[in-house]
Amino acid sequence: MSSNRFVFSGLEELKAQLRALPAALAGEGGHLVEGHANGAAATIKAGYPARSGELRDKLEVEHQTSAFGARSVVRNRSKYADEFEYGSQARHTAIGANRGSMPPNPLFTQTIRQRRRAMYADLQGLLERHGLEVTGDAE
Amino acid sequence: MPSNSSDIDSALVTKLGADAALLALLPHGAHWDEAPPGSTRFVIVSLVDAADEPMQGGCAYEDALYLVKAVALSTAGADMKAAEARIKALLEDQALVVAGYTWMTLHREARIRRTEVDDADPSIRWYHRGGHYRLQMAPS
């Protein structure tokens, strides 16, 4: 009869760390997600023209967190947000001014995409600091 | 030949502006960011976002997102459905030839469709239809 045996030591500690991992990641990850969303909103707001203030005033950020995840949504509720983003043709404003055409200004989309890339890089760093190996791309 | 990102932009506009079928639908041609005053049926190409994928010693490839859309005044009689379809046929998985680059991929990531209504005269409406197209090109 063989007398070989494998001994695993530290399994209880590993199990405890694995059980705690989701909460630890959610906590730190949530801060990262919120920070990038707030940063994106600040960049977008600063880039909007300061005429009526409509575009700046209607920009909002909503954060949702749970024990296992975080979600932040940046949105602009102004009816002019699409026109600013995608461009507009010769038009008149409600007070009669002729605005002429405006080229697209993808401030919102570009800022969100740039911030999302930075967020993914930071989240990758977070996972690696917790001993996980990360491969592939988020996008 | 050294690569120049602006050549990619120009190649997109040229490809769309040279297509006879698309010109029949949108006779005022394809333009970067803005069409000339007085245009009522045209294509707009605009850069939304771009990132360079780095590699040791340089750039592995350029990853760009373009807005490509058909634009028409509501009274100009444009077939927007056909125009959007023609744009997609010209771009989706179609190679783009640009000196200094190797084409990798070109495909639509999202649709765009909106109606722009004039604030002072609601009878003045502009139709926008197209999408966000992702284009990846590797410097040769």
mmCIF file with all atom_site columns, N, CA and C in Angstrom, chain B residues 59-129:
data_model
loop_
_atom_site.group_PDB
_atom_site.id
_atom_site.type_symbol
_atom_site.label_atom_id
_atom_site.label_alt_id
_atom_site.label_comp_id
_atom_site.label_asym_id
_atom_site.label_entity_id
_atom_site.label_seq_id
_atom_site.pdbx_PDB_ins_code
_atom_site.Cartn_x
_atom_site.Cartn_y
_atom_site.Cartn_z
_atom_site.occupancy
_atom_site.B_iso_or_equiv
_atom_site.pdbx_formal_charge
_atom_site.auth_seq_id
_atom_site.auth_comp_id
_atom_site.auth_asym_id
_atom_site.auth_atom_id
_atom_site.pdbx_PDB_model_num
ATOM 1   N N  . CYS B 1 59  ? 3.400   52.070 -33.112 1.00 0.00 ? 59  CYS B N  1
ATOM 2   C CA . CYS B 1 59  ? 1.957   51.858 -33.021 1.00 0.00 ? 59  CYS B CA 1
ATOM 3   C C  . CYS B 1 59  ? 1.599   50.583 -33.769 1.00 0.00 ? 59  CYS B C  1
ATOM 4   N N  . ALA B 1 60  ? 0.921   49.675 -33.090 1.00 0.00 ? 60  ALA B N  1
ATOM 5   C CA . ALA B 1 60  ? 0.521   48.421 -33.735 1.00 0.00 ? 60  ALA B CA 1
ATOM 6   C C  . ALA B 1 60  ? -0.601  48.680 -34.732 1.00 0.00 ? 60  ALA B C  1
ATOM 7   N N  . TYR B 1 61  ? -1.587  49.423 -34.281 1.00 0.00 ? 61  TYR B N  1
ATOM 8   C CA . TYR B 1 61  ? -2.663  49.799 -35.188 1.00 0.00 ? 61  TYR B CA 1
ATOM 9   C C  . TYR B 1 61  ? -3.421  50.990 -34.616 1.00 0.00 ? 61  TYR B C  1
ATOM 10  N N  . GLU B 1 62  ? -4.110  51.693 -35.511 1.00 0.00 ? 62  GLU B N  1
ATOM 11  C CA . GLU B 1 62  ? -4.953  52.830 -35.129 1.00 0.00 ? 62  GLU B CA 1
ATOM 12  C C  . GLU B 1 62  ? -6.408  52.340 -35.106 1.00 0.00 ? 62  GLU B C  1
ATOM 13  N N  . ASP B 1 63  ? -7.055  52.634 -34.007 1.00 0.00 ? 63  ASP B N  1
ATOM 14  C CA . ASP B 1 63  ? -8.426  52.153 -33.781 1.00 0.00 ? 63  ASP B CA 1
ATOM 15  C C  . ASP B 1 63  ? -9.329  53.385 -33.700 1.00 0.00 ? 63  ASP B C  1
ATOM 16  N N  . ALA B 1 64  ? -10.153 53.587 -34.716 1.00 0.00 ? 64  ALA B N  1
ATOM 17  C CA . ALA B 1 64  ? -10.952 54.815 -34.761 1.00 0.00 ? 64  ALA B CA 1
ATOM 18  C C  . ALA B 1 64  ? -12.435 54.505 -34.917 1.00 0.00 ? 64  ALA B C  1
ATOM 19  N N  . LEU B 1 65  ? -13.229 55.374 -34.333 1.00 0.00 ? 65  LEU B N  1
ATOM 20  C CA . LEU B 1 65  ? -14.684 55.276 -34.468 1.00 0.00 ? 65  LEU B CA 1
ATOM 21  C C  . LEU B 1 65  ? -15.162 56.497 -35.236 1.00 0.00 ? 65  LEU B C  1
ATOM 22  N N  . TYR B 1 66  ? -15.845 56.253 -36.344 1.00 0.00 ? 66  TYR B N  1
ATOM 23  C CA . TYR B 1 66  ? -16.341 57.325 -37.193 1.00 0.00 ? 66  TYR B CA 1
ATOM 24  C C  . TYR B 1 66  ? -17.867 57.399 -37.152 1.00 0.00 ? 66  TYR B C  1
ATOM 25  N N  . LEU B 1 67  ? -18.365 58.627 -37.226 1.00 0.00 ? 67  LEU B N  1
ATOM 26  C CA . LEU B 1 67  ? -19.785 58.851 -37.468 1.00 0.00 ? 67  LEU B CA 1
ATOM 27  C C  . LEU B 1 67  ? -19.951 58.981 -38.978 1.00 0.00 ? 67  LEU B C  1
ATOM 28  N N  . VAL B 1 68  ? -20.764 58.136 -39.570 1.00 0.00 ? 68  VAL B N  1
ATOM 29  C CA . VAL B 1 68  ? -21.039 58.219 -41.008 1.00 0.00 ? 68  VAL B CA 1
ATOM 30  C C  . VAL B 1 68  ? -22.554 58.228 -41.159 1.00 0.00 ? 68  VAL B C  1
ATOM 31  N N  . LYS B 1 69  ? -23.081 59.304 -41.722 1.00 0.00 ? 69  LYS B N  1
ATOM 32  C CA . LYS B 1 69  ? -24.534 59.399 -41.778 1.00 0.00 ? 69  LYS B CA 1
ATOM 33  C C  . LYS B 1 69  ? -25.007 60.092 -43.044 1.00 0.00 ? 69  LYS B C  1
ATOM 34  N N  . ALA B 1 70  ? -26.171 59.660 -43.475 1.00 0.00 ? 70  ALA B N  1
ATOM 35  C CA . ALA B 1 70  ? -26.876 60.352 -44.546 1.00 0.00 ? 70  ALA B CA 1
ATOM 36  C C  . ALA B 1 70  ? -27.695 61.460 -43.890 1.00 0.00 ? 70  ALA B C  1
ATOM 37  N N  . VAL B 1 71  ? -27.676 62.653 -44.493 1.00 0.00 ? 71  VAL B N  1
ATOM 38  C CA . VAL B 1 71  ? -28.427 63.790 -43.969 1.00 0.00 ? 71  VAL B CA 1
ATOM 39  C C  . VAL B 1 71  ? -29.255 64.368 -45.106 1.00 0.00 ? 71  VAL B C  1
ATOM 40  N N  . ALA B 1 72  ? -30.535 64.643 -44.831 1.00 0.00 ? 72  ALA B N  1
ATOM 41  C CA . ALA B 1 72  ? -31.381 65.202 -45.880 1.00 0.00 ? 72  ALA B CA 1
ATOM 42  C C  . ALA B 1 72  ? -32.481 66.056 -45.280 1.00 0.00 ? 72  ALA B C  1
ATOM 43  N N  . LEU B 1 73  ? -32.792 67.132 -45.983 1.00 0.00 ? 73  LEU B N  1
ATOM 44  C CA . LEU B 1 73  ? -33.930 67.978 -45.623 1.00 0.00 ? 73  LEU B CA 1
ATOM 45  C C  . LEU B 1 73  ? -35.204 67.202 -45.971 1.00 0.00 ? 73  LEU B C  1
ATOM 46  N N  . SER B 1 74  ? -36.197 67.286 -45.113 1.00 0.00 ? 74  SER B N  1
ATOM 47  C CA . SER B 1 74  ? -37.386 66.448 -45.272 1.00 0.00 ? 74  SER B CA 1
ATOM 48  C C  . SER B 1 74  ? -38.100 66.682 -46.599 1.00 0.00 ? 74  SER B C  1
ATOM 49  N N  . THR B 1 75  ? -37.985 67.900 -47.140 1.00 0.00 ? 75  THR B N  1
ATOM 50  C CA . THR B 1 75  ? -38.674 68.216 -48.391 1.00 0.00 ? 75  THR B CA 1
ATOM 51  C C  . THR B 1 75  ? -37.839 67.889 -49.625 1.00 0.00 ? 75  THR B C  1
ATOM 52  N N  . ALA B 1 76  ? -36.627 67.344 -49.428 1.00 0.00 ? 76  ALA B N  1
ATOM 53  C CA . ALA B 1 76  ? -35.742 67.068 -50.565 1.00 0.00 ? 76  ALA B CA 1
ATOM 54  C C  . ALA B 1 76  ? -36.025 65.720 -51.215 1.00 0.00 ? 76  ALA B C  1
ATOM 55  N N  . GLY B 1 77  ? -36.909 64.930 -50.614 1.00 0.00 ? 77  GLY B N  1
ATOM 56  C CA . GLY B 1 77  ? -37.313 63.683 -51.258 1.00 0.00 ? 77  GLY B CA 1
ATOM 57  C C  . GLY B 1 77  ? -36.274 62.578 -51.239 1.00 0.00 ? 77  GLY B C  1
ATOM 58  N N  . ALA B 1 78  ? -35.392 62.574 -50.235 1.00 0.00 ? 78  ALA B N  1
ATOM 59  C CA . ALA B 1 78  ? -34.345 61.544 -50.194 1.00 0.00 ? 78  ALA B CA 1
ATOM 60  C C  . ALA B 1 78  ? -34.886 60.219 -49.670 1.00 0.00 ? 78  ALA B C  1
ATOM 61  N N  . ASP B 1 79  ? -34.399 59.143 -50.244 1.00 0.00 ? 79  ASP B N  1
ATOM 62  C CA . ASP B 1 79  ? -34.737 57.802 -49.751 1.00 0.00 ? 79  ASP B CA 1
ATOM 63  C C  . ASP B 1 79  ? -33.696 57.461 -48.698 1.00 0.00 ? 79  ASP B C  1
ATOM 64  N N  . MET B 1 80  ? -34.008 57.796 -47.462 1.00 0.00 ? 80  MET B N  1
ATOM 65  C CA . MET B 1 80  ? -33.029 57.653 -46.379 1.00 0.00 ? 80  MET B CA 1
ATOM 66  C C  . MET B 1 80  ? -32.720 56.192 -46.090 1.00 0.00 ? 80  MET B C  1
ATOM 67  N N  . LYS B 1 81  ? -33.741 55.355 -46.239 1.00 0.00 ? 81  LYS B N  1
ATOM 68  C CA . LYS B 1 81  ? -33.542 53.925 -45.979 1.00 0.00 ? 81  LYS B CA 1
ATOM 69  C C  . LYS B 1 81  ? -32.520 53.356 -46.965 1.00 0.00 ? 81  LYS B C  1
ATOM 70  N N  . ALA B 1 82  ? -32.687 53.704 -48.222 1.00 0.00 ? 82  ALA B N  1
ATOM 71  C CA . ALA B 1 82  ? -31.766 53.204 -49.244 1.00 0.00 ? 82  ALA B CA 1
ATOM 72  C C  . ALA B 1 82  ? -30.376 53.808 -49.062 1.00 0.00 ? 82  ALA B C  1
ATOM 73  N N  . ALA B 1 83  ? -30.319 55.072 -48.651 1.00 0.00 ? 83  ALA B N  1
ATOM 74  C CA . ALA B 1 83  ? -29.025 55.731 -48.470 1.00 0.00 ? 83  ALA B CA 1
ATOM 75  C C  . ALA B 1 83  ? -28.236 55.075 -47.334 1.00 0.00 ? 83  ALA B C  1
ATOM 76  N N  . GLU B 1 84  ? -28.925 54.817 -46.216 1.00 0.00 ? 84  GLU B N  1
ATOM 77  C CA . GLU B 1 84  ? -28.254 54.158 -45.096 1.00 0.00 ? 84  GLU B CA 1
ATOM 78  C C  . GLU B 1 84  ? -27.768 52.773 -45.508 1.00 0.00 ? 84  GLU B C  1
ATOM 79  N N  . ALA B 1 85  ? -28.601 52.068 -46.250 1.00 0.00 ? 85  ALA B N  1
ATOM 80  C CA . ALA B 1 85  ? -28.234 50.718 -46.683 1.00 0.00 ? 85  ALA B CA 1
ATOM 81  C C  . ALA B 1 85  ? -27.030 50.759 -47.627 1.00 0.00 ? 85  ALA B C  1
ATOM 82  N N  . ARG B 1 86  ? -26.982 51.750 -48.493 1.00 0.00 ? 86  ARG B N  1
ATOM 83  C CA . ARG B 1 86  ? -25.865 51.852 -49.430 1.00 0.00 ? 86  ARG B CA 1
ATOM 84  C C  . ARG B 1 86  ? -24.572 52.179 -48.695 1.00 0.00 ? 86  ARG B C  1
ATOM 85  N N  . ILE B 1 87  ? -24.653 53.065 -47.699 1.00 0.00 ? 87  ILE B N  1
ATOM 86  C CA . ILE B 1 87  ? -23.474 53.397 -46.889 1.00 0.00 ? 87  ILE B CA 1
ATOM 87  C C  . ILE B 1 87  ? -22.948 52.125 -46.217 1.00 0.00 ? 87  ILE B C  1
ATOM 88  N N  . LYS B 1 88  ? -23.865 51.364 -45.655 1.00 0.00 ? 88  LYS B N  1
ATOM 89  C CA . LYS B 1 88  ? -23.464 50.138 -44.961 1.00 0.00 ? 88  LYS B CA 1
ATOM 90  C C  . LYS B 1 88  ? -22.830 49.151 -45.933 1.00 0.00 ? 88  LYS B C  1
ATOM 91  N N  . ALA B 1 89  ? -23.407 49.034 -47.115 1.00 0.00 ? 89  ALA B N  1
ATOM 92  C CA . ALA B 1 89  ? -22.860 48.106 -48.105 1.00 0.00 ? 89  ALA B CA 1
ATOM 93  C C  . ALA B 1 89  ? -21.446 48.520 -48.533 1.00 0.00 ? 89  ALA B C  1
ATOM 94  N N  . LEU B 1 90  ? -21.192 49.826 -48.577 1.00 0.00 ? 90  LEU B N  1
ATOM 95  C CA . LEU B 1 90  ? -19.875 50.322 -48.996 1.00 0.00 ? 90  LEU B CA 1
ATOM 96  C C  . LEU B 1 90  ? -18.813 50.136 -47.915 1.00 0.00 ? 90  LEU B C  1
ATOM 97  N N  . LEU B 1 91  ? -19.254 50.082 -46.663 1.00 0.00 ? 91  LEU B N  1
ATOM 98  C CA . LEU B 1 91  ? -18.279 50.089 -45.576 1.00 0.00 ? 91  LEU B CA 1
ATOM 99  C C  . LEU B 1 91  ? -18.165 48.753 -44.827 1.00 0.00 ? 91  LEU B C  1
ATOM 100 N N  . GLU B 1 92  ? -19.272 48.082 -44.571 1.00 0.00 ? 92  GLU B N  1
ATOM 101 C CA . GLU B 1 92  ? -19.272 46.901 -43.711 1.00 0.00 ? 92  GLU B CA 1
ATOM 102 C C  . GLU B 1 92  ? -18.373 45.803 -44.269 1.00 0.00 ? 92  GLU B C  1
ATOM 103 N N  . ASP B 1 93  ? -17.296 45.527 -43.526 1.00 0.00 ? 93  ASP B N  1
ATOM 104 C CA . ASP B 1 93  ? -16.346 44.484 -43.906 1.00 0.00 ? 93  ASP B CA 1
ATOM 105 C C  . ASP B 1 93  ? -15.702 44.720 -45.271 1.00 0.00 ? 93  ASP B C  1
ATOM 106 N N  . GLN B 1 94  ? -15.671 45.972 -45.685 1.00 0.00 ? 94  GLN B N  1
ATOM 107 C CA . GLN B 1 94  ? -15.043 46.305 -46.964 1.00 0.00 ? 94  GLN B CA 1
ATOM 108 C C  . GLN B 1 94  ? -13.688 46.944 -46.712 1.00 0.00 ? 94  GLN B C  1
ATOM 109 N N  . ALA B 1 95  ? -12.690 46.489 -47.427 1.00 0.00 ? 95  ALA B N  1
ATOM 110 C CA . ALA B 1 95  ? -11.337 47.006 -47.247 1.00 0.00 ? 95  ALA B CA 1
ATOM 111 C C  . ALA B 1 95  ? -11.269 48.467 -47.672 1.00 0.00 ? 95  ALA B C  1
ATOM 112 N N  . LEU B 1 96  ? -10.498 49.228 -46.939 1.00 0.00 ? 96  LEU B N  1
ATOM 113 C CA . LEU B 1 96  ? -10.243 50.622 -47.280 1.00 0.00 ? 96  LEU B CA 1
ATOM 114 C C  . LEU B 1 96  ? -8.769  50.731 -47.644 1.00 0.00 ? 96  LEU B C  1
ATOM 115 N N  . VAL B 1 97  ? -8.504  51.231 -48.836 1.00 0.00 ? 97  VAL B N  1
ATOM 116 C CA . VAL B 1 97  ? -7.120  51.327 -49.305 1.00 0.00 ? 97  VAL B CA 1
ATOM 117 C C  . VAL B 1 97  ? -6.564  52.699 -48.960 1.00 0.00 ? 97  VAL B C  1
ATOM 118 N N  . VAL B 1 98  ? -5.508  52.695 -48.140 1.00 0.00 ? 98  VAL B N  1
ATOM 119 C CA . VAL B 1 98  ? -4.869  53.945 -47.738 1.00 0.00 ? 98  VAL B CA 1
ATOM 120 C C  . VAL B 1 98  ? -3.361  53.730 -47.782 1.00 0.00 ? 98  VAL B C  1
ATOM 121 N N  . ALA B 1 99  ? -2.658  54.591 -48.496 1.00 0.00 ? 99  ALA B N  1
ATOM 122 C CA . ALA B 1 99  ? -1.203  54.473 -48.592 1.00 0.00 ? 99  ALA B CA 1
ATOM 123 C C  . ALA B 1 99  ? -0.587  54.571 -47.195 1.00 0.00 ? 99  ALA B C  1
ATOM 124 N N  . GLY B 1 100 ? 0.337   53.635 -46.914 1.00 0.00 ? 100 GLY B N  1
ATOM 125 C CA . GLY B 1 100 ? 0.991   53.657 -45.613 1.00 0.00 ? 100 GLY B CA 1
ATOM 126 C C  . GLY B 1 100 ? 0.286   52.834 -44.554 1.00 0.00 ? 100 GLY B C  1
ATOM 127 N N  . TYR B 1 101 ? -0.814  52.182 -44.936 1.00 0.00 ? 101 TYR B N  1
ATOM 128 C CA . TYR B 1 101 ? -1.593  51.398 -43.983 1.00 0.00 ? 101 TYR B CA 1
ATOM 129 C C  . TYR B 1 101 ? -2.021  50.047 -44.561 1.00 0.00 ? 101 TYR B C  1
ATOM 130 N N  . THR B 1 102 ? -2.260  49.126 -43.627 1.00 0.00 ? 102 THR B N  1
ATOM 131 C CA . THR B 1 102 ? -2.899  47.855 -43.964 1.00 0.00 ? 102 THR B CA 1
ATOM 132 C C  . THR B 1 102 ? -4.267  47.834 -43.287 1.00 0.00 ? 102 THR B C  1
ATOM 133 N N  . TRP B 1 103 ? -5.292  47.580 -44.057 1.00 0.00 ? 103 TRP B N  1
ATOM 134 C CA . TRP B 1 103 ? -6.647  47.541 -43.507 1.00 0.00 ? 103 TRP B CA 1
ATOM 135 C C  . TRP B 1 103 ? -6.831  46.303 -42.635 1.00 0.00 ? 103 TRP B C  1
ATOM 136 N N  . MET B 1 104 ? -7.499  46.476 -41.473 1.00 0.00 ? 104 MET B N  1
ATOM 137 C CA . MET B 1 104 ? -7.744  45.339 -40.587 1.00 0.00 ? 104 MET B CA 1
ATOM 138 C C  . MET B 1 104 ? -9.227  45.024 -40.504 1.00 0.00 ? 104 MET B C  1
ATOM 139 N N  . THR B 1 105 ? -10.029 46.035 -40.158 1.00 0.00 ? 105 THR B N  1
ATOM 140 C CA . THR B 1 105 ? -11.457 45.796 -40.047 1.00 0.00 ? 105 THR B CA 1
ATOM 141 C C  . THR B 1 105 ? -12.221 47.104 -40.180 1.00 0.00 ? 105 THR B C  1
ATOM 142 N N  . LEU B 1 106 ? -13.440 46.996 -40.689 1.00 0.00 ? 106 LEU B N  1
ATOM 143 C CA . LEU B 1 106 ? -14.350 48.143 -40.771 1.00 0.00 ? 106 LEU B CA 1
ATOM 144 C C  . LEU B 1 106 ? -15.754 47.576 -40.628 1.00 0.00 ? 106 LEU B C  1
ATOM 145 N N  . HIS B 1 107 ? -16.437 48.009 -39.580 1.00 0.00 ? 107 HIS B N  1
ATOM 146 C CA . HIS B 1 107 ? -17.789 47.497 -39.372 1.00 0.00 ? 107 HIS B CA 1
ATOM 147 C C  . HIS B 1 107 ? -18.590 48.479 -38.538 1.00 0.00 ? 107 HIS B C  1
ATOM 148 N N  . ARG B 1 108 ? -19.900 48.388 -38.666 1.00 0.00 ? 108 ARG B N  1
ATOM 149 C CA . ARG B 1 108 ? -20.778 49.287 -37.920 1.00 0.00 ? 108 ARG B CA 1
ATOM 150 C C  . ARG B 1 108 ? -20.938 48.766 -36.495 1.00 0.00 ? 108 ARG B C  1
ATOM 151 N N  . GLU B 1 109 ? -20.778 49.684 -35.523 1.00 0.00 ? 109 GLU B N  1
ATOM 152 C CA . GLU B 1 109 ? -20.942 49.289 -34.126 1.00 0.00 ? 109 GLU B CA 1
ATOM 153 C C  . GLU B 1 109 ? -22.320 49.653 -33.604 1.00 0.00 ? 109 GLU B C  1
ATOM 154 N N  . ALA B 1 110 ? -22.911 50.701 -34.149 1.00 0.00 ? 110 ALA B N  1
ATOM 155 C CA . ALA B 1 110 ? -24.216 51.129 -33.660 1.00 0.00 ? 110 ALA B CA 1
ATOM 156 C C  . ALA B 1 110 ? -24.927 51.934 -34.733 1.00 0.00 ? 110 ALA B C  1
ATOM 157 N N  . ARG B 1 111 ? -26.239 51.855 -34.747 1.00 0.00 ? 111 ARG B N  1
ATOM 158 C CA . ARG B 1 111 ? -27.056 52.652 -35.664 1.00 0.00 ? 111 ARG B CA 1
ATOM 159 C C  . ARG B 1 111 ? -27.315 54.022 -35.077 1.00 0.00 ? 111 ARG B C  1
ATOM 160 N N  . ILE B 1 112 ? -27.505 54.973 -35.974 1.00 0.00 ? 112 ILE B N  1
ATOM 161 C CA . ILE B 1 112 ? -27.946 56.306 -35.544 1.00 0.00 ? 112 ILE B CA 1
ATOM 162 C C  . ILE B 1 112 ? -29.117 56.702 -36.432 1.00 0.00 ? 112 ILE B C  1
ATOM 163 N N  . ARG B 1 113 ? -30.151 57.193 -35.806 1.00 0.00 ? 113 ARG B N  1
ATOM 164 C CA . ARG B 1 113 ? -31.293 57.679 -36.578 1.00 0.00 ? 113 ARG B CA 1
ATOM 165 C C  . ARG B 1 113 ? -31.977 58.758 -35.758 1.00 0.00 ? 113 ARG B C  1
ATOM 166 N N  . ARG B 1 114 ? -32.080 59.948 -36.315 1.00 0.00 ? 114 ARG B N  1
ATOM 167 C CA . ARG B 1 114 ? -32.748 61.019 -35.602 1.00 0.00 ? 114 ARG B CA 1
ATOM 168 C C  . ARG B 1 114 ? -33.358 62.012 -36.569 1.00 0.00 ? 114 ARG B C  1
ATOM 169 N N  . THR B 1 115 ? -34.348 62.720 -36.065 1.00 0.00 ? 115 THR B N  1
ATOM 170 C CA . THR B 1 115 ? -34.995 63.790 -36.820 1.00 0.00 ? 115 THR B CA 1
ATOM 171 C C  . THR B 1 115 ? -34.738 65.080 -36.089 1.00 0.00 ? 115 THR B C  1
ATOM 172 N N  . GLU B 1 116 ? -34.194 66.052 -36.810 1.00 0.00 ? 116 GLU B N  1
ATOM 173 C CA . GLU B 1 116 ? -33.864 67.354 -36.228 1.00 0.00 ? 116 GLU B CA 1
ATOM 174 C C  . GLU B 1 116 ? -34.967 68.335 -36.617 1.00 0.00 ? 116 GLU B C  1
ATOM 175 N N  . VAL B 1 117 ? -35.605 68.932 -35.635 1.00 0.00 ? 117 VAL B N  1
ATOM 176 C CA . VAL B 1 117 ? -36.731 69.837 -35.879 1.00 0.00 ? 117 VAL B CA 1
ATOM 177 C C  . VAL B 1 117 ? -36.313 71.267 -35.571 1.00 0.00 ? 117 VAL B C  1
ATOM 178 N N  . ASP B 1 118 ? -36.568 72.173 -36.505 1.00 0.00 ? 118 ASP B N  1
ATOM 179 C CA . ASP B 1 118 ? -36.223 73.581 -36.311 1.00 0.00 ? 118 ASP B CA 1
ATOM 180 C C  . ASP B 1 118 ? -37.040 74.166 -35.162 1.00 0.00 ? 118 ASP B C  1
ATOM 181 N N  . ASP B 1 119 ? -36.371 74.913 -34.296 1.00 0.00 ? 119 ASP B N  1
ATOM 182 C CA . ASP B 1 119 ? -37.057 75.476 -33.128 1.00 0.00 ? 119 ASP B CA 1
ATOM 183 C C  . ASP B 1 119 ? -38.135 76.481 -33.504 1.00 0.00 ? 119 ASP B C  1
ATOM 184 N N  . ALA B 1 120 ? -37.835 77.317 -34.497 1.00 0.00 ? 120 ALA B N  1
ATOM 185 C CA . ALA B 1 120 ? -38.766 78.394 -34.830 1.00 0.00 ? 120 ALA B CA 1
ATOM 186 C C  . ALA B 1 120 ? -39.833 77.940 -35.833 1.00 0.00 ? 120 ALA B C  1
ATOM 187 N N  . ASP B 1 121 ? -39.462 77.026 -36.742 1.00 0.00 ? 121 ASP B N  1
ATOM 188 C CA . ASP B 1 121 ? -40.406 76.565 -37.758 1.00 0.00 ? 121 ASP B CA 1
ATOM 189 C C  . ASP B 1 121 ? -40.395 75.037 -37.775 1.00 0.00 ? 121 ASP B C  1
ATOM 190 N N  . PRO B 1 122 ? -41.326 74.397 -37.074 1.00 0.00 ? 122 PRO B N  1
ATOM 191 C CA . PRO B 1 122 ? -41.320 72.941 -36.955 1.00 0.00 ? 122 PRO B CA 1
ATOM 192 C C  . PRO B 1 122 ? -41.525 72.213 -38.279 1.00 0.00 ? 122 PRO B C  1
ATOM 193 N N  . SER B 1 123 ? -41.917 72.946 -39.337 1.00 0.00 ? 123 SER B N  1
ATOM 194 C CA . SER B 1 123 ? -42.069 72.274 -40.632 1.00 0.00 ? 123 SER B CA 1
ATOM 195 C C  . SER B 1 123 ? -40.705 72.007 -41.259 1.00 0.00 ? 123 SER B C  1
ATOM 196 N N  . ILE B 1 124 ? -39.675 72.655 -40.772 1.00 0.00 ? 124 ILE B N  1
ATOM 197 C CA . ILE B 1 124 ? -38.314 72.426 -41.271 1.00 0.00 ? 124 ILE B CA 1
ATOM 198 C C  . ILE B 1 124 ? -37.710 71.279 -40.466 1.00 0.00 ? 124 ILE B C  1
ATOM 199 N N  . ARG B 1 125 ? -37.526 70.147 -41.166 1.00 0.00 ? 125 ARG B N  1
ATOM 200 C CA . ARG B 1 125 ? -36.989 68.966 -40.495 1.00 0.00 ? 125 ARG B CA 1
ATOM 201 C C  . ARG B 1 125 ? -35.853 68.376 -41.312 1.00 0.00 ? 125 ARG B C  1
ATOM 202 N N  . TRP B 1 126 ? -34.848 67.923 -40.601 1.00 0.00 ? 126 TRP B N  1
ATOM 203 C CA . TRP B 1 126 ? -33.711 67.252 -41.229 1.00 0.00 ? 126 TRP B CA 1
ATOM 204 C C  . TRP B 1 126 ? -33.653 65.821 -40.705 1.00 0.00 ? 126 TRP B C  1
ATOM 205 N N  . TYR B 1 127 ? -33.420 64.900 -41.651 1.00 0.00 ? 127 TYR B N  1
ATOM 206 C CA . TYR B 1 127 ? -33.299 63.497 -41.269 1.00 0.00 ? 127 TYR B CA 1
ATOM 207 C C  . TYR B 1 127 ? -31.820 63.114 -41.238 1.00 0.00 ? 127 TYR B C  1
ATOM 208 N N  . HIS B 1 128 ? -31.449 62.388 -40.189 1.00 0.00 ? 128 HIS B N  1
ATOM 209 C CA . HIS B 1 128 ? -30.082 61.885 -40.064 1.00 0.00 ? 128 HIS B CA 1
ATOM 210 C C  . HIS B 1 128 ? -30.185 60.373 -39.908 1.00 0.00 ? 128 HIS B C  1
ATOM 211 N N  . ARG B 1 129 ? -29.442 59.631 -40.737 1.00 0.00 ? 129 ARG B N  1
ATOM 212 C CA . ARG B 1 129 ? -29.500 58.175 -40.612 1.00 0.00 ? 129 ARG B CA 1
ATOM 213 C C  . ARG B 1 129 ? -28.158 57.582 -40.992 1.00 0.00 ? 129 ARG B C  1
#
